[in-house]
Backbone atoms as SQL, in Angstrom:
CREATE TABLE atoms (id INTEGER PRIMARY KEY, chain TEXT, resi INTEGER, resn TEXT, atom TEXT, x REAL, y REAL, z REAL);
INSERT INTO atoms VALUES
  (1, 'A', 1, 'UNK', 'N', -18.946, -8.908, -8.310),
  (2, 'A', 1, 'UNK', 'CA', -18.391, -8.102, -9.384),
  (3, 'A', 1, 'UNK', 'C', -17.711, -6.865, -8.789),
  (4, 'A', 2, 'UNK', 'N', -16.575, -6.551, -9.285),
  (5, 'A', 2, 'UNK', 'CA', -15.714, -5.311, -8.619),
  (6, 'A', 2, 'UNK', 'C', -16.137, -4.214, -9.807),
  (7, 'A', 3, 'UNK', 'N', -16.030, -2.868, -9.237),
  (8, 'A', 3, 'UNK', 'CA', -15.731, -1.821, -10.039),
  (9, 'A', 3, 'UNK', 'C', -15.630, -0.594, -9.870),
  (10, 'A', 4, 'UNK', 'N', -14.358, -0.398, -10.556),
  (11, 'A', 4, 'UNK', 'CA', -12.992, 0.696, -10.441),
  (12, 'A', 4, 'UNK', 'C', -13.556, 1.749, -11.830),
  (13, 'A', 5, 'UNK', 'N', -14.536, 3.078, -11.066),
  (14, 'A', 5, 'UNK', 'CA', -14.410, 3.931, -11.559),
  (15, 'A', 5, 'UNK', 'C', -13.562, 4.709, -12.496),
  (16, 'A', 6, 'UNK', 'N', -12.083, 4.774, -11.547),
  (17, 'A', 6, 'UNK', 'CA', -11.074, 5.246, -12.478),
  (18, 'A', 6, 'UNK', 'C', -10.744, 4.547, -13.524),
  (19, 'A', 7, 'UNK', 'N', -10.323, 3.671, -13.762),
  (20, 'A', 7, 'UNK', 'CA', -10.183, 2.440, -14.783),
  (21, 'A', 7, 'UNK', 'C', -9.980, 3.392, -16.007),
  (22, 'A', 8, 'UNK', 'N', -10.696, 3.812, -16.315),
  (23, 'A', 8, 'UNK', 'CA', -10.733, 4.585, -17.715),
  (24, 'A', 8, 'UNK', 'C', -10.033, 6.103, -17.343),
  (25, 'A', 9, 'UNK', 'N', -9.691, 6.885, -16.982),
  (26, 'A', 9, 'UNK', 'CA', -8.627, 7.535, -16.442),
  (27, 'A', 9, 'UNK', 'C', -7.396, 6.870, -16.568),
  (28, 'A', 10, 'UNK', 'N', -7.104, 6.227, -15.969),
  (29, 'A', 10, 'UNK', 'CA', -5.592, 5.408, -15.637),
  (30, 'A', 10, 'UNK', 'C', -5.437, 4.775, -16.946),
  (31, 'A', 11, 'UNK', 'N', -6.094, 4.299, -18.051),
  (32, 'A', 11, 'UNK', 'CA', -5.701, 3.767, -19.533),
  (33, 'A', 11, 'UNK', 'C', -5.491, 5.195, -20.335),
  (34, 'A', 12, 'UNK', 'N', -6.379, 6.234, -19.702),
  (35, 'A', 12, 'UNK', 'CA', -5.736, 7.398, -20.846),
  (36, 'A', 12, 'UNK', 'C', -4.560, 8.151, -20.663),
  (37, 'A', 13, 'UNK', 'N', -4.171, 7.835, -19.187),
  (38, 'A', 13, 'UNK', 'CA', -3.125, 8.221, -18.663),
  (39, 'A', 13, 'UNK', 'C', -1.610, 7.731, -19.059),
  (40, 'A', 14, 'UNK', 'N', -2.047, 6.066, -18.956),
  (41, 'A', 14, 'UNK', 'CA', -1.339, 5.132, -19.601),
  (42, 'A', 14, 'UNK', 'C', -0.759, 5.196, -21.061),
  (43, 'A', 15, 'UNK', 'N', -1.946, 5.870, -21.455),
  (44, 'A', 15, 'UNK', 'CA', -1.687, 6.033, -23.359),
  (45, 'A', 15, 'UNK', 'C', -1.041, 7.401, -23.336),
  (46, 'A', 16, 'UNK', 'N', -1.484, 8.605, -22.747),
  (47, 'A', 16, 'UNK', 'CA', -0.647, 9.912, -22.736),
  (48, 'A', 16, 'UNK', 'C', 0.919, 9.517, -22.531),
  (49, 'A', 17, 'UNK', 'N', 1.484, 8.482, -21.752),
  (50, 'A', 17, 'UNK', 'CA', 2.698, 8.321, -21.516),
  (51, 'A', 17, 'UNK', 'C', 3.400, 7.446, -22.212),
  (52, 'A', 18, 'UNK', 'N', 2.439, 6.217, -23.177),
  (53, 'A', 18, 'UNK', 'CA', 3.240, 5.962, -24.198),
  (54, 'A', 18, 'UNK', 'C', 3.496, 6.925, -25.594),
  (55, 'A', 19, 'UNK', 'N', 2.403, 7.670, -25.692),
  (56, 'A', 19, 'UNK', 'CA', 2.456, 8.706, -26.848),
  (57, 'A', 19, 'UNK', 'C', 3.587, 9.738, -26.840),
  (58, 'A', 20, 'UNK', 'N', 3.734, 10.245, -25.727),
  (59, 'A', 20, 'UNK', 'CA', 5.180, 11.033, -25.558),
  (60, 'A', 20, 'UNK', 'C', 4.375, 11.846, -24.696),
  (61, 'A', 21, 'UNK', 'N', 3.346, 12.008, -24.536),
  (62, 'A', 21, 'UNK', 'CA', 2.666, 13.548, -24.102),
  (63, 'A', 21, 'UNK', 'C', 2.896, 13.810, -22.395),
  (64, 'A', 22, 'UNK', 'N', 3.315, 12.656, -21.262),
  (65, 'A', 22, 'UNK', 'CA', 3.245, 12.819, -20.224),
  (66, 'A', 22, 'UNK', 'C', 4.513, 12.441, -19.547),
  (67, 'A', 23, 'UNK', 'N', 5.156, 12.439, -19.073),
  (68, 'A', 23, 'UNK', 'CA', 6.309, 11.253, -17.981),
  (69, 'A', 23, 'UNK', 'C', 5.651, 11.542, -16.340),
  (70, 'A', 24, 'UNK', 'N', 6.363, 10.383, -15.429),
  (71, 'A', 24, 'UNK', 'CA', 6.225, 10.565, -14.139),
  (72, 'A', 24, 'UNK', 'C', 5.905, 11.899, -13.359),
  (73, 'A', 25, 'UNK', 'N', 6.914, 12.701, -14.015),
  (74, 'A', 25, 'UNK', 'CA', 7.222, 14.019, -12.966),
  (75, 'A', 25, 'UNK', 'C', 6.262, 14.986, -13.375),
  (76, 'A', 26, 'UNK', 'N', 5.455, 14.697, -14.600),
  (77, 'A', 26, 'UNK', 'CA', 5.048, 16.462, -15.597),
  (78, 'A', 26, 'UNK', 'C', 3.578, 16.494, -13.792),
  (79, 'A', 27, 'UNK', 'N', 3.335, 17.623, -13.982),
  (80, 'A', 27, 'UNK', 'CA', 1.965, 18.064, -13.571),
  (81, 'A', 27, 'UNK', 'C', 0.948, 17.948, -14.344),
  (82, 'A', 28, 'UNK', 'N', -0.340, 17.564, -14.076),
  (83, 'A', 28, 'UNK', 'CA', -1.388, 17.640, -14.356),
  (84, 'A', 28, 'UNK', 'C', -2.303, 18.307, -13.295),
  (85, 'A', 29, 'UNK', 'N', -3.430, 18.324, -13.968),
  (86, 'A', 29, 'UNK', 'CA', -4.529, 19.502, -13.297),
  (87, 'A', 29, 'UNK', 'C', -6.024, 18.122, -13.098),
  (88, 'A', 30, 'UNK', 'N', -6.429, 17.933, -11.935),
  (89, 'A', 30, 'UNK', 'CA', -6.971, 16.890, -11.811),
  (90, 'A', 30, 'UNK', 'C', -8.651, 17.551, -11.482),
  (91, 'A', 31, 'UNK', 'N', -9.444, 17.409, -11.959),
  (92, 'A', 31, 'UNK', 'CA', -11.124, 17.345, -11.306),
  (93, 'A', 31, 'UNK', 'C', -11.541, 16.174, -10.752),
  (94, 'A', 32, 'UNK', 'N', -11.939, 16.187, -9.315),
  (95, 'A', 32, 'UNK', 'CA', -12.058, 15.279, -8.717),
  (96, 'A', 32, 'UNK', 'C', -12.767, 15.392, -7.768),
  (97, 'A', 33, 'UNK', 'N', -13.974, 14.599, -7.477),
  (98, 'A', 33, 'UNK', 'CA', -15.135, 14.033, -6.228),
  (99, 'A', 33, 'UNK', 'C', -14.467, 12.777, -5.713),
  (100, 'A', 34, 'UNK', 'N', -13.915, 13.152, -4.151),
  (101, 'A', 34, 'UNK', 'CA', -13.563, 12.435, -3.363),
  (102, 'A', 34, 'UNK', 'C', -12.106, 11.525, -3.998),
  (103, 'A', 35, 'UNK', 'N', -12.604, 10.486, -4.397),
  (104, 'A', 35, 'UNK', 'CA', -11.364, 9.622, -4.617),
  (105, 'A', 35, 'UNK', 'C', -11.930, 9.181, -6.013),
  (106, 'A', 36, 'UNK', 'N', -12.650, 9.797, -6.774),
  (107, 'A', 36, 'UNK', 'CA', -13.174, 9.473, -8.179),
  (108, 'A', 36, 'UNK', 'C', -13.081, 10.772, -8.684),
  (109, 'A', 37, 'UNK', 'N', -11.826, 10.005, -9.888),
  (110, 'A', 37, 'UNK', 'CA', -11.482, 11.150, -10.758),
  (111, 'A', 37, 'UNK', 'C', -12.407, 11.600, -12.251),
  (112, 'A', 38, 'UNK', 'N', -12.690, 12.402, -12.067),
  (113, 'A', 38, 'UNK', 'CA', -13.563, 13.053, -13.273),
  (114, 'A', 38, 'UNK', 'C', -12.893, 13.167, -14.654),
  (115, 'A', 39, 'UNK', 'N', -11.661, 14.169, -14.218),
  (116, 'A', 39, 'UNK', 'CA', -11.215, 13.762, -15.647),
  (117, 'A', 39, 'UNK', 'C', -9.584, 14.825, -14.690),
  (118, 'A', 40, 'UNK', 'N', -8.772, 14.482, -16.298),
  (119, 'A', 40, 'UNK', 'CA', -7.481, 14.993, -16.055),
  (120, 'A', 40, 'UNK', 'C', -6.477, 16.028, -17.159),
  (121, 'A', 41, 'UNK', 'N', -5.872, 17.417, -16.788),
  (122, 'A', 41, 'UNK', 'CA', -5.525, 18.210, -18.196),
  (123, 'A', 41, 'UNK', 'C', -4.217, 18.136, -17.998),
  (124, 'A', 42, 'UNK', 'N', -3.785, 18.375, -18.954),
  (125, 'A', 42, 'UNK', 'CA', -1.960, 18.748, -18.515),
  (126, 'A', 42, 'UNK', 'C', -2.073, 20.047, -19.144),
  (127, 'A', 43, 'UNK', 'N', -2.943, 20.749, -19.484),
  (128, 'A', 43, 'UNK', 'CA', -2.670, 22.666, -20.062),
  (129, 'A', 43, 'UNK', 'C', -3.878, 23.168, -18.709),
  (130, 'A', 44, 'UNK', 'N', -3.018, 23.898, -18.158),
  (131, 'A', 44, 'UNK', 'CA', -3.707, 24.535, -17.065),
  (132, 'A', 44, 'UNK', 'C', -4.882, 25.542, -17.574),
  (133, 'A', 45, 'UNK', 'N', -5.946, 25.310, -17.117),
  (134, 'A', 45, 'UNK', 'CA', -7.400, 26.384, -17.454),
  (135, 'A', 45, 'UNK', 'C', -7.300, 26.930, -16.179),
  (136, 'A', 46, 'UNK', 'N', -7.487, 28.430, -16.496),
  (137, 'A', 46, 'UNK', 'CA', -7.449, 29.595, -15.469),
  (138, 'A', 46, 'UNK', 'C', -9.206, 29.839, -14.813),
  (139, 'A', 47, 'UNK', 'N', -9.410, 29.236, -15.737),
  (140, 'A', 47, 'UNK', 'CA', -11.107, 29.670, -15.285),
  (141, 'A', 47, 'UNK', 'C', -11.512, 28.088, -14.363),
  (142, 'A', 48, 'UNK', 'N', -10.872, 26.725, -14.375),
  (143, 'A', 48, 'UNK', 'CA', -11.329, 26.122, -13.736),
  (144, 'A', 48, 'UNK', 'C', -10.695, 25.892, -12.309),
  (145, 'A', 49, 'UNK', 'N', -11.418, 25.501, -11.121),
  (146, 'A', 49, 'UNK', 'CA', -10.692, 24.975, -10.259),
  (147, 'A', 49, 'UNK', 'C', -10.145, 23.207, -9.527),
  (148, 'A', 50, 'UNK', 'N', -8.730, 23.555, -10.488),
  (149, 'A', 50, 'UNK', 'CA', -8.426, 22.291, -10.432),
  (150, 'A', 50, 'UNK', 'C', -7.486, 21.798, -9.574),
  (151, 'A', 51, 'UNK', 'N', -7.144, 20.543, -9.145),
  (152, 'A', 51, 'UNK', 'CA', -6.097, 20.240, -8.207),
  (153, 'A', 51, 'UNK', 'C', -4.838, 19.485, -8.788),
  (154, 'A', 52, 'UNK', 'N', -3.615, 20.222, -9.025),
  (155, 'A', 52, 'UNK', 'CA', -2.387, 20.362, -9.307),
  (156, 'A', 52, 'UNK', 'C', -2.163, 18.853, -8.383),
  (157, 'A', 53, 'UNK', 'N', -1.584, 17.882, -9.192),
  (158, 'A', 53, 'UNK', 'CA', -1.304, 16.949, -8.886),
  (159, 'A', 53, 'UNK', 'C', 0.240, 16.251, -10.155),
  (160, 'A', 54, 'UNK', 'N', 1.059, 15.432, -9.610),
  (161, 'A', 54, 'UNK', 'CA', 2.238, 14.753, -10.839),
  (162, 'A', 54, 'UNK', 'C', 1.232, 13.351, -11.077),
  (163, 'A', 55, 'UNK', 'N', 2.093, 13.321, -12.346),
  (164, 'A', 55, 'UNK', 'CA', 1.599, 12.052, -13.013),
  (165, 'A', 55, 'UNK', 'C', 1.425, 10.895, -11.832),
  (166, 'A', 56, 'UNK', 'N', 2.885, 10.888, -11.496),
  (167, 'A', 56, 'UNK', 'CA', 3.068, 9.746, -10.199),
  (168, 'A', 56, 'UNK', 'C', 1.760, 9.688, -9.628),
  (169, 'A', 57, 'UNK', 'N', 1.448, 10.831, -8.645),
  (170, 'A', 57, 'UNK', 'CA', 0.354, 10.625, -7.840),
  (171, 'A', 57, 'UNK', 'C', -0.964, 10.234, -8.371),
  (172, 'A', 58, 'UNK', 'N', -1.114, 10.925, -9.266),
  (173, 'A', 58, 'UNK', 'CA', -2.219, 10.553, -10.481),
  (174, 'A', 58, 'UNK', 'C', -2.717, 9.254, -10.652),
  (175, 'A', 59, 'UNK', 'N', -1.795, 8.465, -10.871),
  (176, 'A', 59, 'UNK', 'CA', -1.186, 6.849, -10.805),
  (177, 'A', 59, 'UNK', 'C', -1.358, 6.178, -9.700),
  (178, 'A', 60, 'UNK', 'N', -0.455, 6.718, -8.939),
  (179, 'A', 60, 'UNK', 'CA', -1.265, 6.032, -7.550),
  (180, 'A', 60, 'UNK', 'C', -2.495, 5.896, -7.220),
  (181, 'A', 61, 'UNK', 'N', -3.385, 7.108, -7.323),
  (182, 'A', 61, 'UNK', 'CA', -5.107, 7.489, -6.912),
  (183, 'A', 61, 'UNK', 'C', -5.335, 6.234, -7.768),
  (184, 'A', 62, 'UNK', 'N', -5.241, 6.289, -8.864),
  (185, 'A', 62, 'UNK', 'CA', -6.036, 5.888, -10.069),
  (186, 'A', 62, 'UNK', 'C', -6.076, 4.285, -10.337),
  (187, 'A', 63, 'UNK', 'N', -4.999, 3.895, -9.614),
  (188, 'A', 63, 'UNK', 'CA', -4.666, 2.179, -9.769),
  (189, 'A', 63, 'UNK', 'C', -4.687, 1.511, -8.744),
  (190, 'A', 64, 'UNK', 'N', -5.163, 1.882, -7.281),
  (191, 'A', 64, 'UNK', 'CA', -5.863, 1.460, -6.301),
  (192, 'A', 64, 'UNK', 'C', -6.527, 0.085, -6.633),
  (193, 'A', 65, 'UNK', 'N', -6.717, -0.661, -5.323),
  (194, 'A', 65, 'UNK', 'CA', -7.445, -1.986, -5.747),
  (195, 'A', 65, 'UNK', 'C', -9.240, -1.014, -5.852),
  (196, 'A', 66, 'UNK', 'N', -9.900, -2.207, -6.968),
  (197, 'A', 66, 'UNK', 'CA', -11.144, -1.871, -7.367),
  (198, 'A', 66, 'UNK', 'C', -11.850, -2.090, -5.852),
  (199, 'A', 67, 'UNK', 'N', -12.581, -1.392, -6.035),
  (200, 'A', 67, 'UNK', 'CA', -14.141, -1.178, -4.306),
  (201, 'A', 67, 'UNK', 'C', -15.173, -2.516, -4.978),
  (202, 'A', 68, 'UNK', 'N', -15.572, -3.339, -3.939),
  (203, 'A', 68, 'UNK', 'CA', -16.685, -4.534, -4.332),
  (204, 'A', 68, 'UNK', 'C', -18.162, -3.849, -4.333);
């Protein structure tokens, strides 16, 4: 059995960009342990420390083949 943490990240990501709310290029603000993404904002919080990342890359991390 495989399983891809992000999985659920990368479908809300997916849905932010059919809704209108995201394209390729916008920035997002990413929380993240190692190569497992926690979660993802596109309105920057001043009080958290987050890692400034584009959708693109976002995408990339996130749609990786699943770990066995």
């Amino acid at each position: 059995m495989h399983d891809h943490k992000n999985y659920g990240v990368y479908k809300d990501l997916k849905q932010d960009m059919r809704d209108g709310r995201l394209m390729l290029h916008d920035k997002v603000w990413v929380d993240r342990y190692e190569d497992y993404i926690i979660s993802y904002t596109y309105r920057r919080e001043e009080s958290a420390e987050l890692e400034e990342m584009t959708v693109q890359e976002l995408m990339n991390l996130t749609k990786g083949k699943a770990t066995p």
